Tab-separated table of C-alpha atoms and ligand atoms in Angstrom:
chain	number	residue	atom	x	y	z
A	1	UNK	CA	-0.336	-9.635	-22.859
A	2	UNK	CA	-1.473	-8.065	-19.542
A	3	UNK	CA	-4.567	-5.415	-19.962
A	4	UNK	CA	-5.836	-3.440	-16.867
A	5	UNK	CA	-8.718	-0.828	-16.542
A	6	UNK	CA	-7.793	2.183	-15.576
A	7	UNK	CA	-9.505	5.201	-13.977
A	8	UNK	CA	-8.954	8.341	-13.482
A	9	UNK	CA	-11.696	10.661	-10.573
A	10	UNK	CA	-11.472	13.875	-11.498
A	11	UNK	CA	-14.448	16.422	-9.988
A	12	UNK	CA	-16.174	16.933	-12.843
A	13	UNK	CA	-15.240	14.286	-14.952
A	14	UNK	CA	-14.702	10.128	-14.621
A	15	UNK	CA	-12.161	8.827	-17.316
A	16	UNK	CA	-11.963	5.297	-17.765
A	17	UNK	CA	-9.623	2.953	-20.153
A	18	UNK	CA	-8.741	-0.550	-21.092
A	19	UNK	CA	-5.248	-0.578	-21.425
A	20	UNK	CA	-2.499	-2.651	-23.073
A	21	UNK	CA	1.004	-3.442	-21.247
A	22	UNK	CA	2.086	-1.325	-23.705
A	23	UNK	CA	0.565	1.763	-22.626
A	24	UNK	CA	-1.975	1.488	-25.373
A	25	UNK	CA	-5.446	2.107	-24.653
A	26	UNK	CA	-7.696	-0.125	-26.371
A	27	UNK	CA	-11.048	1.235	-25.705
A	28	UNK	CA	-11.897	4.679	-23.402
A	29	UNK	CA	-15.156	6.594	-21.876
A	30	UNK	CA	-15.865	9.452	-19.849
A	31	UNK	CA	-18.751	9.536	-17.175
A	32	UNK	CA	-20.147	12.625	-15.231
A	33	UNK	CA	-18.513	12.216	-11.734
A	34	UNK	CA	-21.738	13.619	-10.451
A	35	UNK	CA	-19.889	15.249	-7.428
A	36	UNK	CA	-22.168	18.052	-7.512
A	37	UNK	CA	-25.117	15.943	-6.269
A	38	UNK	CA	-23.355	15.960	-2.910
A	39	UNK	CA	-23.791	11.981	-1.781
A	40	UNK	CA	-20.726	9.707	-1.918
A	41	UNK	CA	-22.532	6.727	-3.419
A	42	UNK	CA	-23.325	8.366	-6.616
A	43	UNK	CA	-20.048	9.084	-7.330
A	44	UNK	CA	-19.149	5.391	-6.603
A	45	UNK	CA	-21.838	4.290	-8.619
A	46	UNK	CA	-20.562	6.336	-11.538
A	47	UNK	CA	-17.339	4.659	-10.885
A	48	UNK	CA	-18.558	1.318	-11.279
A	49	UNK	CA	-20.788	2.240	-14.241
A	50	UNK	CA	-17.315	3.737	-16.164
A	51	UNK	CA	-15.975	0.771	-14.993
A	52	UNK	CA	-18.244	-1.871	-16.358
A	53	UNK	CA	-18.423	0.130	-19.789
A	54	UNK	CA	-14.883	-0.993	-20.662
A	55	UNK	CA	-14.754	-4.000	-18.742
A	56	UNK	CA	-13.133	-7.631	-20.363
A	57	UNK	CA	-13.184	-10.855	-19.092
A	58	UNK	CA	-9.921	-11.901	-17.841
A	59	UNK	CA	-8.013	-8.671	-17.311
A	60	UNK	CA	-5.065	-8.111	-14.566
A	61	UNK	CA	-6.828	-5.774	-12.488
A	62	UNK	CA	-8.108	-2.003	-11.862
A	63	UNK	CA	-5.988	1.235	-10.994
A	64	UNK	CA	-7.772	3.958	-9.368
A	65	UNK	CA	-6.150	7.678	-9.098
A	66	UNK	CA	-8.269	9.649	-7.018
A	67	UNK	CA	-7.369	13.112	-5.386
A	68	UNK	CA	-6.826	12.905	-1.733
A	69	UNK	CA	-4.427	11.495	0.734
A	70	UNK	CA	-4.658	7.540	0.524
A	71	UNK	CA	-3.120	4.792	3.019
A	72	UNK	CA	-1.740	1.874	1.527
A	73	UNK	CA	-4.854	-0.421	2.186
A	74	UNK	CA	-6.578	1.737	-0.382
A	75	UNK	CA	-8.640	4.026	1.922
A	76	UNK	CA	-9.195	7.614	0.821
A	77	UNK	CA	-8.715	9.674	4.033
A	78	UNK	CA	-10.381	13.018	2.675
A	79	UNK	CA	-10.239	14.884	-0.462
A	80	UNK	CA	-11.600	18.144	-0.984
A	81	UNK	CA	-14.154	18.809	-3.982
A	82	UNK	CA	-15.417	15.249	-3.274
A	83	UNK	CA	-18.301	15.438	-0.999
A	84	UNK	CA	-18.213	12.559	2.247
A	85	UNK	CA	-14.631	11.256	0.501
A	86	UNK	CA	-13.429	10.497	4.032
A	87	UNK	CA	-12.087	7.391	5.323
A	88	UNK	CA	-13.105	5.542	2.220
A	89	UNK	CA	-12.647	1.900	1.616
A	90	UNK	CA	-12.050	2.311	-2.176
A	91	UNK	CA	-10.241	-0.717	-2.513
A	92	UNK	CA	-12.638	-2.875	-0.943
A	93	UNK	CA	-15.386	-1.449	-2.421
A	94	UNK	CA	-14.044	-2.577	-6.117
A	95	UNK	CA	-12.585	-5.454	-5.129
A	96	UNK	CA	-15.485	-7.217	-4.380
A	97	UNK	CA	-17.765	-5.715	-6.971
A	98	UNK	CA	-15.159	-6.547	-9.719
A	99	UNK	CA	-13.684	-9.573	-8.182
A	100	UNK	CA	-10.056	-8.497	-9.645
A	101	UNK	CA	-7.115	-6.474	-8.059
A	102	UNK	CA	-7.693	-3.276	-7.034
A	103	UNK	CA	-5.005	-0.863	-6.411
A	104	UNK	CA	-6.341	2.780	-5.254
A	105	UNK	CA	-3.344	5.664	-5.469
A	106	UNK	CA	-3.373	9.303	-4.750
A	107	UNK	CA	-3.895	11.122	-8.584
A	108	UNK	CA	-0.762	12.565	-9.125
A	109	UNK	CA	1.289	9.658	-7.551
A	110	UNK	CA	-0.442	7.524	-10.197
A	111	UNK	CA	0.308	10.135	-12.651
A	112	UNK	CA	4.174	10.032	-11.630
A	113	UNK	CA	4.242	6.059	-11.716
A	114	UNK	CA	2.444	6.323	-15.558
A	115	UNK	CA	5.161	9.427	-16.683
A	116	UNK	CA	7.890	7.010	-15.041
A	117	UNK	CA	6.579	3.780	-16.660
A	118	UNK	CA	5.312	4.778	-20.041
A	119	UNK	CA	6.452	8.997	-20.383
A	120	UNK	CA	9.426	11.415	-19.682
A	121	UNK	CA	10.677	9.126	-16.984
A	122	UNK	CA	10.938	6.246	-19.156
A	123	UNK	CA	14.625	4.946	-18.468
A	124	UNK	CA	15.447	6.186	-14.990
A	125	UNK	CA	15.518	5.109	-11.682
A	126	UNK	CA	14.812	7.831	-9.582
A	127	UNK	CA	12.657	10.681	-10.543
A	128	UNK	CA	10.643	13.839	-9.254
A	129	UNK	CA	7.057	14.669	-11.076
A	130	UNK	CA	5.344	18.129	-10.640
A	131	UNK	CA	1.737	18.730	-11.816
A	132	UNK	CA	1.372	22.440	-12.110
A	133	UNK	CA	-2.303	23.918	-11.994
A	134	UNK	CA	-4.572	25.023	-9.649
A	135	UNK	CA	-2.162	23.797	-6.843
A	136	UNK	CA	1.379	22.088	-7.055
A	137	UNK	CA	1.062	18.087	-6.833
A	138	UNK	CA	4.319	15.999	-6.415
A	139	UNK	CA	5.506	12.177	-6.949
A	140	UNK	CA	8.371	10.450	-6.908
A	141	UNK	CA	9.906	7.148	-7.843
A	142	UNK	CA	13.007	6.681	-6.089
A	143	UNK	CA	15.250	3.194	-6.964
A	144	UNK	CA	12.238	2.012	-9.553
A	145	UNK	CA	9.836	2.322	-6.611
A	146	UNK	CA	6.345	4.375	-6.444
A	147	UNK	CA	7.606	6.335	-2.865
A	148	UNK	CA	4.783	6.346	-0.481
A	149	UNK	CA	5.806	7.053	2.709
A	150	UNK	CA	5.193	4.786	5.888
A	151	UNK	CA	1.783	4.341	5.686
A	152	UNK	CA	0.106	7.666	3.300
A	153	UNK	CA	0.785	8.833	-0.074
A	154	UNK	CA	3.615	11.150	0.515
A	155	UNK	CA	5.165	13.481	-1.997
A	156	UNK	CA	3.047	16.733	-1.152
A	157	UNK	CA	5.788	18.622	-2.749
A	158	UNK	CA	3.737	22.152	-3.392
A	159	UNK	CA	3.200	22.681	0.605
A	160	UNK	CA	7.748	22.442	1.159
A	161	UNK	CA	8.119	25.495	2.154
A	162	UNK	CA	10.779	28.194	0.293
A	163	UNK	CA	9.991	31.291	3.178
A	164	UNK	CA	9.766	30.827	6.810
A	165	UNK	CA	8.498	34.133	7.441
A	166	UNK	CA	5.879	33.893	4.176
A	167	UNK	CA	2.848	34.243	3.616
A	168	UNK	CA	-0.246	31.929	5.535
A	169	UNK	CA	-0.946	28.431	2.858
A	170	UNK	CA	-4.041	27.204	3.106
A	171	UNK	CA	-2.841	24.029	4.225
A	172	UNK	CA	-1.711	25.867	7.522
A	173	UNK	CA	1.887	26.332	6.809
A	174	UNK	CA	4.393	29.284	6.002
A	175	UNK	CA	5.778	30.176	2.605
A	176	UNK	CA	4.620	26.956	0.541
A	177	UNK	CA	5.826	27.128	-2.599
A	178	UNK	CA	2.281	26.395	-4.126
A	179	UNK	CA	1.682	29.938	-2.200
A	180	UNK	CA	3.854	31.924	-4.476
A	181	UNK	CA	3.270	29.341	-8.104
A	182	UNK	CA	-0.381	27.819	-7.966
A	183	UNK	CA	-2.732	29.311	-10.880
A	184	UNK	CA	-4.281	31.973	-8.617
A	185	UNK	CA	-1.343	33.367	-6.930
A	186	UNK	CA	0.511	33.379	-10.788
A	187	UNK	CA	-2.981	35.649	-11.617
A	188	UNK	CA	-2.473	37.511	-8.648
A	189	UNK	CA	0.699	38.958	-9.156
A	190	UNK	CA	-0.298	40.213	-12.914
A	191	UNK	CA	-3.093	42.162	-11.213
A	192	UNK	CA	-0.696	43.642	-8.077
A	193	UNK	CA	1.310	45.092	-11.370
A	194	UNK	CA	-1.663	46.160	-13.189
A	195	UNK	CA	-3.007	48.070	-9.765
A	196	UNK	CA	0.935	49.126	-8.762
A	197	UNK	CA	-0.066	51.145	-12.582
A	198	UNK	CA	3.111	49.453	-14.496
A	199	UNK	CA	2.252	48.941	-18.356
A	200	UNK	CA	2.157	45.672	-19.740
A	201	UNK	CA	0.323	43.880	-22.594
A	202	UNK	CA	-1.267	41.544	-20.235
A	203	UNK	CA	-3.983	43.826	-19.556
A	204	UNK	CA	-5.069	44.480	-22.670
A	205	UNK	CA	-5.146	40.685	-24.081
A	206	UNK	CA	-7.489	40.215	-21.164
A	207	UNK	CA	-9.359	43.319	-22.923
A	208	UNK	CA	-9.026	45.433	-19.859
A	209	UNK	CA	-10.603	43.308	-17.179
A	210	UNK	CA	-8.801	41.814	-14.383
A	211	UNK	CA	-10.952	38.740	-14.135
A	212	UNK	CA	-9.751	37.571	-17.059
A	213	UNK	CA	-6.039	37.290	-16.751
A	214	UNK	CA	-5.359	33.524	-16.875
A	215	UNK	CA	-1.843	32.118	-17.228
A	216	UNK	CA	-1.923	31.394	-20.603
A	217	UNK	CA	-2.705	35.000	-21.220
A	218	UNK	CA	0.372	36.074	-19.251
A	219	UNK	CA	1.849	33.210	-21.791
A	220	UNK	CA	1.206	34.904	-24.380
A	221	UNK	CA	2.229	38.744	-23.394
A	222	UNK	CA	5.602	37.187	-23.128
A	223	UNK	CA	5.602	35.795	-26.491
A	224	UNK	CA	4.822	39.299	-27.659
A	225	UNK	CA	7.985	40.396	-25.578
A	226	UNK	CA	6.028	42.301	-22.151
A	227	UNK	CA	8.552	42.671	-19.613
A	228	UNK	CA	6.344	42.285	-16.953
A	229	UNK	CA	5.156	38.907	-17.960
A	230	UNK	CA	8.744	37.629	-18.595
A	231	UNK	CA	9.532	38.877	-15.177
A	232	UNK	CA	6.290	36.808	-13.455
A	233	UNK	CA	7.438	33.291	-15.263
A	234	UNK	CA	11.193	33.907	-14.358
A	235	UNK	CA	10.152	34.116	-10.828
A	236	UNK	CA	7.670	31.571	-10.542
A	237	UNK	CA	10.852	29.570	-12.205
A	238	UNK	CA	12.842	30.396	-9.589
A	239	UNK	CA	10.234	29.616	-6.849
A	240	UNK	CA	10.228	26.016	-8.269
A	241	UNK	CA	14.423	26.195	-8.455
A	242	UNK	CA	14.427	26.915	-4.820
A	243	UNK	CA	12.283	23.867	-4.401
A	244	UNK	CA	13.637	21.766	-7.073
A	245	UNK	CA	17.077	22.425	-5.594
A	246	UNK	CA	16.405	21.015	-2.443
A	247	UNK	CA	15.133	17.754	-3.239
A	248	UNK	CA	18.205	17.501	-5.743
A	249	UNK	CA	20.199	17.911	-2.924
A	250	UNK	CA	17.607	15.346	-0.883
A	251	UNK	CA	16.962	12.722	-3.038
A	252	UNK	CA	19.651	13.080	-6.342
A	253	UNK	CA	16.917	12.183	-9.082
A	254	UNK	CA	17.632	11.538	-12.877
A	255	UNK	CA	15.398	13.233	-13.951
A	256	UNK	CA	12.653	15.607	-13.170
A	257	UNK	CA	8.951	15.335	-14.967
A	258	UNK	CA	7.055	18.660	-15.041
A	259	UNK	CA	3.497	18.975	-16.526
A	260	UNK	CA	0.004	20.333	-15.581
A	261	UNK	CA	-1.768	23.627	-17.360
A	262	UNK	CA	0.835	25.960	-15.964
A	263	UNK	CA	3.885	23.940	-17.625
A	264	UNK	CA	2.808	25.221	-20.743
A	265	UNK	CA	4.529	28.446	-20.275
A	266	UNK	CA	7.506	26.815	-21.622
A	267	UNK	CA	11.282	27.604	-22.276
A	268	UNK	CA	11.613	30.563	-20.268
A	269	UNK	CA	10.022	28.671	-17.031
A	270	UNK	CA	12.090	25.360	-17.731
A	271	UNK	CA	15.268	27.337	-18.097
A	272	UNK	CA	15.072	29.435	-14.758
A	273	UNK	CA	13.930	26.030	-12.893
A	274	UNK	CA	17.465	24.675	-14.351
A	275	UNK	CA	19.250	27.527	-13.895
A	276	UNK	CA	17.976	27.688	-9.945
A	277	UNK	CA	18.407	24.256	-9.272
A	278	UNK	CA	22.170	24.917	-10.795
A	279	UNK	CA	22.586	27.454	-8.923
A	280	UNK	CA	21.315	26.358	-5.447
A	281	UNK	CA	21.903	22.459	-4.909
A	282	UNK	CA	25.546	20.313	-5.175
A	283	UNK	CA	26.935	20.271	-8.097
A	284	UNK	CA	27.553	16.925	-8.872
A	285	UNK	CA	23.885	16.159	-8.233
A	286	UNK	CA	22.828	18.915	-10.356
A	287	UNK	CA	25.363	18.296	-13.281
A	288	UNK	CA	23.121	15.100	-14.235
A	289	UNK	CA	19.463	16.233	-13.585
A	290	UNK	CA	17.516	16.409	-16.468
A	291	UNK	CA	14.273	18.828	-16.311
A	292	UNK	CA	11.820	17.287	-18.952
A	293	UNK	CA	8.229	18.508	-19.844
A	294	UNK	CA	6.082	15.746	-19.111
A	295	UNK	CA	4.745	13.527	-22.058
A	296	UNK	CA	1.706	11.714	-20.987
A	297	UNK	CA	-0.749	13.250	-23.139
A	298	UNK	CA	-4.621	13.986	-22.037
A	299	UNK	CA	-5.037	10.563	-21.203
A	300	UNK	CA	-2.307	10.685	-19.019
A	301	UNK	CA	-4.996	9.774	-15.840
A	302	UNK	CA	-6.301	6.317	-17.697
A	303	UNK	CA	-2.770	5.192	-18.576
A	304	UNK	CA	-1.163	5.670	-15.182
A	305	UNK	CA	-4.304	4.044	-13.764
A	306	UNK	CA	-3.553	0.973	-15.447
A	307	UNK	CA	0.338	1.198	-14.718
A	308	UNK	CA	-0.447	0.921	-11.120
A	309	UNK	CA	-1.570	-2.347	-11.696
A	310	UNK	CA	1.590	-3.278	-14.342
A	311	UNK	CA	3.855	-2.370	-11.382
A	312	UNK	CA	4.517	-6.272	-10.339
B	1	ZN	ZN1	0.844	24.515	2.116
């Protein structure tokens, strides 16, 4: 049976696994991605060292998701949080330490690849993956295939626009719909409500202080039946919709894989995101979309690592 290594860079933390065919991960570690030391080779060096830690003789290579944009040679172009991450030969860099394949993917493409190979896309052919958190990342896999683009990892699905004439992203662009649903902007909006003097429960689970509303809390004022909340998560839902719709419309996917912190607000988000997307794109493409939670569980980043490398 194939087994691969694979590894996930996150900016705090390196997660590295030896996994099965299967999805299975035989043996796992975590290393200190050292980011904070501000030099590019000790990160790398951390890389190999979680690398070598679960290393077998014999095994079918090493899958790499990184955050940043990366071409299909397996050079990281830039990503923020990672200091001197530009123009980086990742590939190369592996390939002749560990003398095995090396494929190097963008995080959350690898993370869409591992949800389609081994999670809630299991099955289809085409599908759409949203990670949820800080900012919106996107996949797809369209016909079976990992979509890349011509050259870059494509898919930077939170920066499509929903609102010409909205507000400045810090990517540059108008009205990205990671403007109106990534974790801050989701805070931000509790606190306009809180200031605007409108009474809701979320201020007092975050025992009176602003700085620590947090999505979940908003969560949970729902749960305990605060209007306001409710009326935060229906329109973040139909922020994604708008989205959601339009790739529908673009691409007609099976299915379409949400996860990522935010996700965990639940029903009422997944139902407004169908409803939307009902709503707003063609209805025979819409009639057969399925909107899943996504199933890879915490080691989501080490399994869809590996599944880079199961892809041929
Ligand atoms: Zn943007």
């Amino acid at each position: 049976m194939k087994r691969a290594i694979g590894l996930d860079l996150g900016g705090t933390f390196i997660k590295v696994g030896l996994v099965q065919e299967t999805g299975e991960i035989i043996k796992k570690a975590q290393f200190p991605t050292k980011a904070d030391e501000g030099k590019k080779e000790t990160v790398i060096q951390q890389m190999k060292n979680a690398v070598s830690s679960v290393w077998e003789q014999g095994i079918n290579g090493i899958g790499i998701g990184t955050p940043g944009v990366v071409d299909n040679e397996g050079v990281v172009f830039e990503a923020p949080n990672l200091p001197g991450w530009n123009n980086l030969q990742l590939k190369k860099i592996f390939e002749e330490r560990f003398k095995v394949p090396v494929v190097v993917e963008n995080d959350v493409n690898s993370i869409t690849w591992g949800e389609y190979l081994f999670g809630a896309g299991k099955g289809c052919r085409t599908i759409i993956c949203l990670t949820l958190g800080t900012g919106v990342g996107g996949g797809m896999v369209i016909h079976g295939k990992l979509f890349r683009g011509a050259k870059y990892s494509a898919a930077e699905l939170g920066h499509i626009s929903i609102d010409y004439k909205g507000p400045r992203c810090k990517c540059g662009s108008i009205g990205c719909v990671e403007r109106f649903v990534g974790r801050d902007y989701i805070i931000e909006r509790a606190v306009h409500e809180i200031r605007e003097g409108k009474e809701t429960l979320i201020y007092q689970l975050a025992s009176q202080k602003i700085e620590n509303i947090t999505p979940k809390i908003i969560s949970e004022a729902y749960k305990k039946g605060d209007k306001i909340a409710g009326d935060i998560w229906i329109d973040v839902g139909i922020c994604l919709g708008a989205m959601l719709a339009s790739l529908v419309n673009a691409i007609n996917p099976d299915r379409i894989v949400i996860g990522g912190g935010i996700s965990h607000a639940g029903e009422i988000l997944f139902e407004t995101i169908k409803k939307t997307i009902k709503e707003r794109s063609f209805r025979v493409l819409s009639e057969n979309v399925e909107v899943v939670p996504a199933e890879l569980s915490i080691d989501a980043g080490i399994i869809s690592g590996a599944a880079l490398i199961f892809q041929s």
